[in-house]
Every structure is written in structure tokens, then in C-alpha cells.
Amino acid sequence: MLSIIVPCYNEEATLPLFVAAVEQVNETMQEPLEYIFINDGSTDKTLTVIKSLYQKYPEKVRFLSFSRNFGKEAALYAGLKSAQGELVTVMDADLQDPPELLPDMVHLIRQGEYDCIGTRRTDREGEPKIRSFFAKTFYRLVNRIGQTEMVDGARDFRMMTRQMVDAVLELTEYNRFSKGIFSWVGFKTKYLSYENRERAAGETSWSFWSLFKYSIDGIVNFSEAPLNIASIIGGIACVGSVVALLFIVIRALLFGDPTAGWPSLVSILLFVSGMQLLCIGIIGKYIGKIFLETKRRPIYLIKETEKDIEERKTIQN
Ligand code: UDP
Ligand code: MG
């Protein structure tokens, strides 16, 4: 069986299109499917739409509805946890992840050479230029300073074997950065490329600012390099100050000491204290992560699933 995990946040407009598209693709594939929709605290009628899909396909639709918005990462984790298929796919609801790739992915993964078939966009068509620039910079940076490789343009859209899903589920951290986690667990991944697509309907839930914060999370969760910034800057400052001191002493001995240099002193002071604050801020970021991690809070809370509907039915009878 193939499980398809779909995190949904305000996707009332796209969900029916999504299921129709996948069903159409599956007519040629004839694979037993299981849809797992995760309603991530949507504020529109997403849950109603999911329930009507459940009425329509009760044997293959399952859903989890969160008690509030926990974010896509939490939704993915919840979906992976409840998936029963021996192949598991993660897909967005907005049809930016083309279902036409599914037959190829199933075919490739069944050959047994790969444990995971990922997808990547070859271009960033239809995306603001500035966003593409920052995305590229992020991947360059994170691959240079982190040990976990992240592929530029790789989507969360991927198909995994049961073995890899179980491995991903063993990472129970609270601060989840899926792109990093999928890469960290290892296994053999093949990437299929496709051209970028626009959303079928609805709106993206990512603002520029939220993406920026997400990228910082990506770095902090998978690299300790920023923590070394303080030591590096401190080292450079030490060496620099010794050189400067020698220079000043020698100059005073040779040419006397006309008192000057107040502005340069203030600039240096400001620069050094700024650096100190920056480094404390970086350390604070990691401590914040540790703080949240030590609380061991659940990654998500479920309010309702399809089992509740069944239960209600049996009570009524
Ligand atoms: N999503 C979610 N919780 C959130 C934000 C997004 O489950 O808090 C889902 C959303 O419904 C969609 C997927 O994550 O299925 C990707 O979101 P979106 O299309 O907004 O992101 P983009 O494709 O622009 O990166
Ligand atoms: Mg999208």
C-alpha cells in the first residue's frame, strides 16, 4: 500500500482538486492508496472538506485534526507516525507537487536500489527574485557550515520506504527541520527534477519573514558553526589588539605622544561591544532551542480523527 500524507492549512479550495488529480493518476497506476490528511488548525472549512472526502472514500481516506496550528513540520511528523503503507509519500495539498510523478517514483523505489525518491525544482519560476536570492544564499551557507547536506530546490515531496520512515520517526526532537532530518537519516535518495508550478488555488502561508526565521532554524538545528563565531572573532581581536598596542608604544617612543584618537576609540568600543551582543544573541538562540527541547512537550495535539466519526456512528446505532 502507498500512504499519501498531506498537511493542510487553509486548503479548502485546493483539496478537492488535489484528490481528483491523484485519483486520475492512480487510474493508470492501480496502487492501493491511503490518504492521510492532517488538518493543521485551519481557520477555513478545510476540516469540513476533509470530512466530505472521507464520506466519499471511507476506505482510503484518514485524517488527523490538530487542536491548533502546529506548523507543517508537526503535521508531517503526525502523518508519518500514523501511515501504514509500505511506501509513504509526503505531498503538499496545493498541487505544486505534481502527482504525475507518482508512477515514476513507485516504479523507481520498487526496483530496490533507492530508499527514497525525492523531488527538486529546476527553477524558481514565479517566485520573487529577492526570495530566490536568499534561498540560494541559505543553501550555500548551510552546506558550507553544516555537516548535513541540504539539496538546493529539493521539495518536501518525496516517497520513502517503510524502513526510512521508521528511521525518521526515531528522531523525536521538538525543533523539527524536515529537509535536514530527511538528509540526516541517510539512506539512498534519488532526485527527480521538474519545473516549478504555481499553486492551484489559495495562498501560500509563507511570508518573507517567516521564511527567514525558518532558514535560521535550519542552520541552528543542524550546525554548531555559529557558536564558534564568538571564539573566532575573539581570537582575531586579541591578535589585532596586540599588534595595535606595539604600534602605539613604538610610535609614542619615537614621536612623543600628542593625545588624540577619541573618535577611533569610541568606534572600536562600539564595534567590539556590538560583536559581543551578537555572539550572546547567537548563544541565546541555541539556549532557547535547548529550553524548548528539555520541556519535552508533545509535537502536536490531536482533536479529532476519522475514528471519532466511526465511534459516533456506532453510539448512535
Ligand atoms: N501547511 C501546514 N501548516 C502550516 C503551513 C502550511 O500544514 O502552518 C501546509 C500547506 O497546507 C501546504 C504545505 O504545508 O499543503 C505547503 O504550504 P505552502 O503551499 O503554503 O508553502 P509553499 O509551497 O509556498 O512553500
Ligand atoms: Mg505550496
mmCIF file of C-alpha atoms and ligand atoms in Angstrom:
data_model
loop_
_atom_site.group_PDB
_atom_site.id
_atom_site.type_symbol
_atom_site.label_atom_id
_atom_site.label_comp_id
_atom_site.label_asym_id
_atom_site.label_seq_id
_atom_site.Cartn_x
_atom_site.Cartn_y
_atom_site.Cartn_z
ATOM 1 C CA MET A 1 0.000 0.000 0.000
ATOM 2 C CA LEU A 2 1.038 3.591 -0.686
ATOM 3 C CA SER A 3 0.314 6.164 2.024
ATOM 4 C CA ILE A 4 -0.003 9.779 0.909
ATOM 5 C CA ILE A 5 0.486 12.289 3.690
ATOM 6 C CA VAL A 6 -0.978 15.719 3.080
ATOM 7 C CA PRO A 7 -0.507 18.550 5.580
ATOM 8 C CA CYS A 8 -3.349 21.024 5.160
ATOM 9 C CA TYR A 9 -3.535 24.548 6.440
ATOM 10 C CA ASN A 10 -6.406 26.548 4.953
ATOM 11 C CA GLU A 11 -6.631 24.412 1.841
ATOM 12 C CA GLU A 12 -10.416 24.221 1.344
ATOM 13 C CA ALA A 13 -10.068 25.349 -2.270
ATOM 14 C CA THR A 14 -7.246 23.015 -3.286
ATOM 15 C CA LEU A 15 -8.093 19.734 -1.523
ATOM 16 C CA PRO A 16 -10.854 18.531 -3.899
ATOM 17 C CA LEU A 17 -8.603 19.379 -6.868
ATOM 18 C CA PHE A 18 -5.744 17.515 -5.225
ATOM 19 C CA VAL A 19 -7.689 14.299 -4.632
ATOM 20 C CA ALA A 20 -9.167 14.408 -8.125
ATOM 21 C CA ALA A 21 -5.690 14.782 -9.614
ATOM 22 C CA VAL A 22 -4.204 11.924 -7.588
ATOM 23 C CA GLU A 23 -7.170 9.654 -8.303
ATOM 24 C CA GLN A 24 -6.744 10.321 -12.002
ATOM 25 C CA VAL A 25 -3.055 9.448 -11.875
ATOM 26 C CA ASN A 26 -3.825 6.314 -9.897
ATOM 27 C CA GLU A 27 -6.134 5.037 -12.619
ATOM 28 C CA THR A 28 -3.049 4.078 -14.580
ATOM 29 C CA MET A 29 -1.041 3.078 -11.517
ATOM 30 C CA GLN A 30 -3.682 0.916 -9.788
ATOM 31 C CA GLU A 31 -1.912 1.127 -6.448
ATOM 32 C CA PRO A 32 -3.887 0.627 -3.215
ATOM 33 C CA LEU A 33 -3.846 4.117 -1.712
ATOM 34 C CA GLU A 34 -4.275 5.571 1.736
ATOM 35 C CA TYR A 35 -4.666 9.340 2.123
ATOM 36 C CA ILE A 36 -3.778 10.857 5.459
ATOM 37 C CA PHE A 37 -4.892 14.464 5.706
ATOM 38 C CA ILE A 38 -3.583 16.463 8.616
ATOM 39 C CA ASN A 39 -5.711 19.485 9.346
ATOM 40 C CA ASP A 40 -3.186 21.807 10.935
ATOM 41 C CA GLY A 41 -5.581 24.098 12.787
ATOM 42 C CA SER A 42 -7.083 25.597 9.644
ATOM 43 C CA THR A 43 -9.334 28.600 10.121
ATOM 44 C CA ASP A 44 -11.412 27.965 6.998
ATOM 45 C CA LYS A 45 -13.580 24.994 6.016
ATOM 46 C CA THR A 46 -10.689 22.603 5.392
ATOM 47 C CA LEU A 47 -11.896 20.126 8.016
ATOM 48 C CA THR A 48 -15.388 20.053 6.513
ATOM 49 C CA VAL A 49 -13.875 19.407 3.099
ATOM 50 C CA ILE A 50 -11.732 16.606 4.507
ATOM 51 C CA LYS A 51 -14.754 15.042 6.181
ATOM 52 C CA SER A 52 -16.720 15.107 2.963
ATOM 53 C CA LEU A 53 -13.780 13.440 1.211
ATOM 54 C CA TYR A 54 -13.899 10.825 3.946
ATOM 55 C CA GLN A 55 -17.610 10.259 3.262
ATOM 56 C CA LYS A 56 -16.775 9.856 -0.407
ATOM 57 C CA TYR A 57 -13.842 7.446 0.015
ATOM 58 C CA PRO A 58 -14.253 5.968 3.518
ATOM 59 C CA GLU A 59 -11.965 3.031 2.785
ATOM 60 C CA LYS A 60 -8.955 5.089 1.767
ATOM 61 C CA VAL A 61 -9.208 8.477 3.459
ATOM 62 C CA ARG A 62 -7.985 9.003 7.004
ATOM 63 C CA PHE A 63 -7.434 12.275 8.776
ATOM 64 C CA LEU A 64 -5.995 13.839 11.901
ATOM 65 C CA SER A 65 -7.227 17.223 13.017
ATOM 66 C CA PHE A 66 -4.925 19.208 15.325
ATOM 67 C CA SER A 67 -6.186 21.242 18.261
ATOM 68 C CA ARG A 68 -4.470 24.317 16.774
ATOM 69 C CA ASN A 69 -1.879 25.246 14.162
ATOM 70 C CA PHE A 70 1.334 23.380 14.986
ATOM 71 C CA GLY A 71 3.121 24.028 11.694
ATOM 72 C CA LYS A 72 3.888 21.870 8.689
ATOM 73 C CA GLU A 73 6.761 20.056 10.369
ATOM 74 C CA ALA A 74 4.497 18.821 13.158
ATOM 75 C CA ALA A 75 1.871 17.827 10.600
ATOM 76 C CA LEU A 76 4.430 15.806 8.646
ATOM 77 C CA TYR A 77 5.561 14.010 11.781
ATOM 78 C CA ALA A 78 1.995 13.169 12.780
ATOM 79 C CA GLY A 79 1.296 11.881 9.277
ATOM 80 C CA LEU A 80 4.417 9.726 9.134
ATOM 81 C CA LYS A 81 3.540 8.296 12.512
ATOM 82 C CA SER A 82 0.092 7.151 11.511
ATOM 83 C CA ALA A 83 0.932 5.990 7.975
ATOM 84 C CA GLN A 84 0.513 2.256 7.477
ATOM 85 C CA GLY A 85 1.712 1.824 3.927
ATOM 86 C CA GLU A 86 4.914 0.082 2.995
ATOM 87 C CA LEU A 87 5.610 3.098 0.786
ATOM 88 C CA VAL A 88 4.976 6.573 2.141
ATOM 89 C CA THR A 89 4.734 9.825 0.211
ATOM 90 C CA VAL A 90 4.638 13.346 1.571
ATOM 91 C CA MET A 91 2.821 15.884 -0.612
ATOM 92 C CA ASP A 92 1.544 19.458 -0.407
ATOM 93 C CA ALA A 93 -2.149 19.970 -0.953
ATOM 94 C CA ASP A 94 -1.731 22.804 -3.438
ATOM 95 C CA LEU A 95 -0.668 20.673 -6.447
ATOM 96 C CA GLN A 96 2.754 22.330 -6.526
ATOM 97 C CA ASP A 97 3.963 18.757 -6.108
ATOM 98 C CA PRO A 98 2.876 17.152 -9.388
ATOM 99 C CA PRO A 99 1.034 13.827 -8.834
ATOM 100 C CA GLU A 100 2.103 12.788 -12.355
ATOM 101 C CA LEU A 101 5.477 11.914 -10.842
ATOM 102 C CA LEU A 102 3.953 9.282 -8.551
ATOM 103 C CA PRO A 103 4.056 6.343 -11.022
ATOM 104 C CA ASP A 104 7.719 7.010 -11.774
ATOM 105 C CA MET A 105 8.512 7.254 -8.078
ATOM 106 C CA VAL A 106 6.743 3.996 -7.266
ATOM 107 C CA HIS A 107 8.491 2.291 -10.177
ATOM 108 C CA LEU A 108 11.947 3.552 -9.160
ATOM 109 C CA ILE A 109 11.577 2.731 -5.490
ATOM 110 C CA ARG A 110 10.228 -0.771 -6.224
ATOM 111 C CA GLN A 111 13.413 -1.547 -8.136
ATOM 112 C CA GLY A 112 15.017 -1.589 -4.724
ATOM 113 C CA GLU A 113 18.113 0.458 -5.425
ATOM 114 C CA TYR A 114 16.848 3.581 -3.665
ATOM 115 C CA ASP A 115 15.199 4.017 -0.290
ATOM 116 C CA CYS A 116 13.830 7.406 -1.127
ATOM 117 C CA ILE A 117 12.804 9.240 -4.268
ATOM 118 C CA GLY A 118 12.924 12.976 -3.695
ATOM 119 C CA THR A 119 11.987 15.808 -6.000
ATOM 120 C CA ARG A 120 13.593 19.108 -6.760
ATOM 121 C CA ARG A 121 12.598 22.163 -8.698
ATOM 122 C CA THR A 122 14.905 23.017 -11.555
ATOM 123 C CA ASP A 123 13.894 26.678 -11.459
ATOM 124 C CA ARG A 124 12.143 29.136 -9.213
ATOM 125 C CA GLU A 125 9.803 30.498 -11.835
ATOM 126 C CA GLY A 126 7.020 32.671 -10.467
ATOM 127 C CA GLU A 127 8.856 33.418 -7.249
ATOM 128 C CA PRO A 128 10.052 36.907 -6.274
ATOM 129 C CA LYS A 129 13.712 37.416 -7.309
ATOM 130 C CA ILE A 130 14.772 38.515 -3.854
ATOM 131 C CA ARG A 131 13.312 35.350 -2.326
ATOM 132 C CA SER A 132 15.223 33.134 -4.774
ATOM 133 C CA PHE A 133 18.402 35.018 -3.936
ATOM 134 C CA PHE A 134 18.009 34.454 -0.215
ATOM 135 C CA ALA A 135 17.062 30.810 -0.738
ATOM 136 C CA LYS A 136 20.229 30.229 -2.793
ATOM 137 C CA THR A 137 22.357 32.000 -0.186
ATOM 138 C CA PHE A 138 20.800 29.875 2.532
ATOM 139 C CA TYR A 139 21.656 26.598 0.808
ATOM 140 C CA ARG A 140 25.195 27.721 0.073
ATOM 141 C CA LEU A 141 25.696 28.758 3.693
ATOM 142 C CA VAL A 142 24.096 25.746 5.329
ATOM 143 C CA ASN A 143 26.015 23.305 3.150
ATOM 144 C CA ARG A 144 29.279 25.018 3.931
ATOM 145 C CA ILE A 145 28.920 25.219 7.713
ATOM 146 C CA GLY A 146 26.724 22.206 8.461
ATOM 147 C CA GLN A 147 27.531 18.513 8.282
ATOM 148 C CA THR A 148 24.089 17.649 6.944
ATOM 149 C CA GLU A 149 23.789 18.229 3.231
ATOM 150 C CA MET A 150 20.687 20.032 2.026
ATOM 151 C CA VAL A 151 19.892 19.978 -1.667
ATOM 152 C CA ASP A 152 19.003 23.324 -3.248
ATOM 153 C CA GLY A 153 15.490 23.290 -4.645
ATOM 154 C CA ALA A 154 14.620 19.967 -3.003
ATOM 155 C CA ARG A 155 10.963 19.849 -2.033
ATOM 156 C CA ASP A 156 9.419 18.014 0.858
ATOM 157 C CA PHE A 157 7.626 15.951 -1.825
ATOM 158 C CA ARG A 158 9.253 12.524 -1.543
ATOM 159 C CA MET A 159 8.466 8.852 -1.441
ATOM 160 C CA MET A 160 10.099 6.706 1.224
ATOM 161 C CA THR A 161 10.292 3.052 2.126
ATOM 162 C CA ARG A 162 8.918 1.862 5.453
ATOM 163 C CA GLN A 163 12.480 1.432 6.704
ATOM 164 C CA MET A 164 13.346 5.069 6.104
ATOM 165 C CA VAL A 165 10.061 6.292 7.596
ATOM 166 C CA ASP A 166 10.792 4.348 10.771
ATOM 167 C CA ALA A 167 14.229 5.954 10.865
ATOM 168 C CA VAL A 168 12.742 9.438 10.516
ATOM 169 C CA LEU A 169 10.289 8.645 13.301
ATOM 170 C CA GLU A 170 13.151 7.809 15.618
ATOM 171 C CA LEU A 171 14.126 11.473 15.586
ATOM 172 C CA THR A 172 11.664 12.727 18.143
ATOM 173 C CA GLU A 173 13.098 16.215 18.573
ATOM 174 C CA TYR A 174 10.751 19.097 19.163
ATOM 175 C CA ASN A 175 12.515 21.532 16.829
ATOM 176 C CA ARG A 176 11.939 19.765 13.549
ATOM 177 C CA PHE A 177 13.517 20.854 10.280
ATOM 178 C CA SER A 178 12.415 18.181 7.830
ATOM 179 C CA LYS A 179 14.811 18.990 4.994
ATOM 180 C CA GLY A 180 17.646 18.373 7.423
ATOM 181 C CA ILE A 181 16.064 15.342 9.074
ATOM 182 C CA PHE A 182 15.438 13.546 5.760
ATOM 183 C CA SER A 183 19.054 14.096 4.839
ATOM 184 C CA TRP A 184 20.440 13.278 8.284
ATOM 185 C CA VAL A 185 18.922 9.785 8.428
ATOM 186 C CA GLY A 186 20.919 8.893 5.344
ATOM 187 C CA PHE A 187 19.705 6.087 3.048
ATOM 188 C CA LYS A 188 19.929 6.343 -0.694
ATOM 189 C CA THR A 189 17.951 9.133 -2.285
ATOM 190 C CA LYS A 190 17.375 9.812 -5.959
ATOM 191 C CA TYR A 191 16.094 13.218 -7.013
ATOM 192 C CA LEU A 192 13.652 13.729 -9.852
ATOM 193 C CA SER A 193 13.575 17.219 -11.343
ATOM 194 C CA TYR A 194 10.586 19.133 -12.537
ATOM 195 C CA GLU A 195 9.717 22.687 -13.424
ATOM 196 C CA ASN A 196 8.235 24.867 -10.756
ATOM 197 C CA ARG A 197 4.447 25.141 -10.606
ATOM 198 C CA GLU A 198 2.175 27.784 -9.270
ATOM 199 C CA ARG A 199 -0.328 26.984 -6.554
ATOM 200 C CA ALA A 200 -3.595 25.508 -7.889
ATOM 201 C CA ALA A 201 -5.652 27.810 -5.649
ATOM 202 C CA GLY A 202 -5.475 29.518 -2.279
ATOM 203 C CA GLU A 203 -2.446 31.364 -0.958
ATOM 204 C CA THR A 204 0.955 30.415 0.356
ATOM 205 C CA SER A 205 1.208 30.579 4.125
ATOM 206 C CA TRP A 206 4.827 31.730 3.997
ATOM 207 C CA SER A 207 5.742 35.377 4.274
ATOM 208 C CA PHE A 208 9.271 36.548 3.625
ATOM 209 C CA TRP A 209 9.818 36.997 7.348
ATOM 210 C CA SER A 210 8.566 33.512 8.237
ATOM 211 C CA LEU A 211 10.879 32.025 5.610
ATOM 212 C CA PHE A 212 13.776 33.981 7.067
ATOM 213 C CA LYS A 213 13.076 32.626 10.549
ATOM 214 C CA TYR A 214 12.683 29.136 9.084
ATOM 215 C CA SER A 215 16.114 29.356 7.483
ATOM 216 C CA ILE A 216 17.681 30.459 10.780
ATOM 217 C CA ASP A 217 16.058 27.399 12.378
ATOM 218 C CA GLY A 218 17.515 25.262 9.635
ATOM 219 C CA ILE A 219 21.005 26.487 10.435
ATOM 220 C CA VAL A 220 20.695 26.376 14.228
ATOM 221 C CA ASN A 221 19.128 22.902 14.223
ATOM 222 C CA PHE A 222 21.807 21.314 12.080
ATOM 223 C CA SER A 223 25.013 23.218 12.675
ATOM 224 C CA GLU A 224 27.084 24.352 15.613
ATOM 225 C CA ALA A 225 29.221 26.626 13.462
ATOM 226 C CA PRO A 226 27.570 29.895 14.589
ATOM 227 C CA LEU A 227 28.617 29.077 18.147
ATOM 228 C CA ASN A 228 32.238 29.306 17.050
ATOM 229 C CA ILE A 229 31.804 32.839 15.744
ATOM 230 C CA ALA A 230 32.486 34.273 19.207
ATOM 231 C CA SER A 231 35.777 32.386 19.553
ATOM 232 C CA ILE A 232 36.913 33.310 16.056
ATOM 233 C CA ILE A 233 36.129 36.996 16.444
ATOM 234 C CA GLY A 234 37.677 36.990 19.919
ATOM 235 C CA GLY A 235 40.869 35.433 18.580
ATOM 236 C CA ILE A 236 41.163 37.914 15.739
ATOM 237 C CA ALA A 237 40.505 40.824 18.122
ATOM 238 C CA CYS A 238 43.225 39.600 20.522
ATOM 239 C CA VAL A 239 45.871 39.329 17.835
ATOM 240 C CA GLY A 240 44.816 42.654 16.344
ATOM 241 C CA SER A 241 44.960 44.459 19.665
ATOM 242 C CA VAL A 242 48.486 43.190 20.425
ATOM 243 C CA VAL A 243 49.697 44.454 17.049
ATOM 244 C CA ALA A 244 47.977 47.802 17.630
ATOM 245 C CA LEU A 245 49.462 48.068 21.110
ATOM 246 C CA LEU A 246 53.002 47.510 19.838
ATOM 247 C CA PHE A 247 52.437 50.066 17.105
ATOM 248 C CA ILE A 248 51.209 52.693 19.597
ATOM 249 C CA VAL A 249 54.028 52.121 22.082
ATOM 250 C CA ILE A 250 56.712 52.316 19.416
ATOM 251 C CA ARG A 251 55.142 55.391 17.854
ATOM 252 C CA ALA A 252 54.981 57.112 21.283
ATOM 253 C CA LEU A 253 58.664 56.297 21.932
ATOM 254 C CA LEU A 254 59.765 57.630 18.549
ATOM 255 C CA PHE A 255 57.497 60.653 18.069
ATOM 256 C CA GLY A 256 56.199 61.556 21.566
ATOM 257 C CA ASP A 257 52.503 61.315 22.492
ATOM 258 C CA PRO A 258 50.120 64.032 21.246
ATOM 259 C CA THR A 259 46.776 62.996 22.794
ATOM 260 C CA ALA A 260 44.321 62.230 20.027
ATOM 261 C CA GLY A 261 42.190 59.370 18.792
ATOM 262 C CA TRP A 262 38.999 59.804 20.773
ATOM 263 C CA PRO A 263 36.680 59.102 17.787
ATOM 264 C CA SER A 264 38.585 55.968 16.816
ATOM 265 C CA LEU A 265 38.420 54.754 20.404
ATOM 266 C CA VAL A 266 34.638 55.145 20.502
ATOM 267 C CA SER A 267 34.255 53.385 17.144
ATOM 268 C CA ILE A 268 36.338 50.459 18.309
ATOM 269 C CA LEU A 269 34.395 50.281 21.559
ATOM 270 C CA LEU A 270 31.078 50.261 19.698
ATOM 271 C CA PHE A 271 32.306 47.638 17.262
ATOM 272 C CA VAL A 272 33.568 45.288 19.938
ATOM 273 C CA SER A 273 30.508 45.608 22.163
ATOM 274 C CA GLY A 274 28.274 45.101 19.131
ATOM 275 C CA MET A 275 30.115 41.897 18.339
ATOM 276 C CA GLN A 276 29.738 40.753 21.922
ATOM 277 C CA LEU A 277 25.995 41.318 21.841
ATOM 278 C CA LEU A 278 25.711 39.485 18.527
ATOM 279 C CA CYS A 279 27.568 36.482 19.936
ATOM 280 C CA ILE A 280 25.470 36.461 23.086
ATOM 281 C CA GLY A 281 22.404 36.575 20.840
ATOM 282 C CA ILE A 282 23.621 33.522 18.902
ATOM 283 C CA ILE A 283 24.286 31.621 22.125
ATOM 284 C CA GLY A 284 20.831 32.690 23.335
ATOM 285 C CA LYS A 285 19.267 31.214 20.202
ATOM 286 C CA TYR A 286 20.783 27.821 20.990
ATOM 287 C CA ILE A 287 19.809 28.056 24.645
ATOM 288 C CA GLY A 288 16.248 28.825 23.559
ATOM 289 C CA LYS A 289 16.247 25.637 21.482
ATOM 290 C CA ILE A 290 17.635 23.632 24.395
ATOM 291 C CA PHE A 291 14.998 25.152 26.674
ATOM 292 C CA LEU A 292 12.145 24.078 24.400
ATOM 293 C CA GLU A 293 13.713 20.680 23.858
ATOM 294 C CA THR A 294 14.100 19.942 27.579
ATOM 295 C CA LYS A 295 10.413 20.607 28.234
ATOM 296 C CA ARG A 296 9.619 17.501 26.196
ATOM 297 C CA ARG A 297 6.324 18.896 25.050
ATOM 298 C CA PRO A 298 4.308 16.889 22.552
ATOM 299 C CA ILE A 299 4.980 17.911 18.947
ATOM 300 C CA TYR A 300 1.245 18.099 18.192
ATOM 301 C CA LEU A 301 -2.129 17.510 19.840
ATOM 302 C CA ILE A 302 -4.983 15.772 18.076
ATOM 303 C CA LYS A 303 -8.556 16.929 18.477
ATOM 304 C CA GLU A 304 -10.332 14.623 16.079
ATOM 305 C CA THR A 305 -9.678 11.747 13.666
ATOM 306 C CA GLU A 306 -11.796 9.610 11.372
ATOM 307 C CA LYS A 307 -12.067 7.059 14.192
ATOM 308 C CA ASP A 308 -14.116 9.570 16.201
ATOM 309 C CA ILE A 309 -16.647 9.758 13.380
ATOM 310 C CA GLU A 310 -16.928 5.967 13.318
ATOM 311 C CA GLU A 311 -17.332 5.854 17.087
ATOM 312 C CA ARG A 312 -20.090 8.438 16.988
ATOM 313 C CA LYS A 313 -21.854 6.374 14.350
ATOM 314 C CA THR A 314 -21.765 3.190 16.450
ATOM 315 C CA ILE A 315 -23.016 5.041 19.531
ATOM 316 C CA GLN A 316 -25.940 6.409 17.537
ATOM 317 C CA ASN A 317 -26.921 2.953 16.319
HETATM 318 N N1 UDP B 1 0.989 23.878 5.824
HETATM 319 C C1 UDP B 1 0.661 23.324 7.074
HETATM 320 N N2 UDP B 1 0.794 24.087 8.195
HETATM 321 C C2 UDP B 1 1.235 25.379 8.152
HETATM 322 C C3 UDP B 1 1.595 25.922 6.888
HETATM 323 C C4 UDP B 1 1.462 25.141 5.750
HETATM 324 O O1 UDP B 1 0.254 22.168 7.151
HETATM 325 O O2 UDP B 1 1.323 26.021 9.199
HETATM 326 C C5 UDP B 1 0.846 23.047 4.592
HETATM 327 C C6 UDP B 1 0.006 23.674 3.491
HETATM 328 O O3 UDP B 1 -1.359 23.402 3.642
HETATM 329 C C7 UDP B 1 0.566 23.019 2.244
HETATM 330 C C8 UDP B 1 2.036 22.809 2.608
HETATM 331 O O4 UDP B 1 2.120 22.885 4.030
HETATM 332 O O5 UDP B 1 -0.028 21.751 1.978
HETATM 333 C C9 UDP B 1 2.939 23.838 1.957
HETATM 334 O O6 UDP B 1 2.498 25.147 2.266
HETATM 335 P P1 UDP B 1 2.532 26.331 1.228
HETATM 336 O O7 UDP B 1 1.989 25.903 -0.094
HETATM 337 O O8 UDP B 1 1.871 27.486 1.896
HETATM 338 O O9 UDP B 1 4.093 26.598 1.129
HETATM 339 P P2 UDP B 1 4.953 26.841 -0.208
HETATM 340 O O10 UDP B 1 4.541 25.804 -1.218
HETATM 341 O O11 UDP B 1 4.637 28.224 -0.641
HETATM 342 O O12 UDP B 1 6.364 26.654 0.260
HETATM 343 MG MG MG B 2 2.795 25.500 -1.930
#
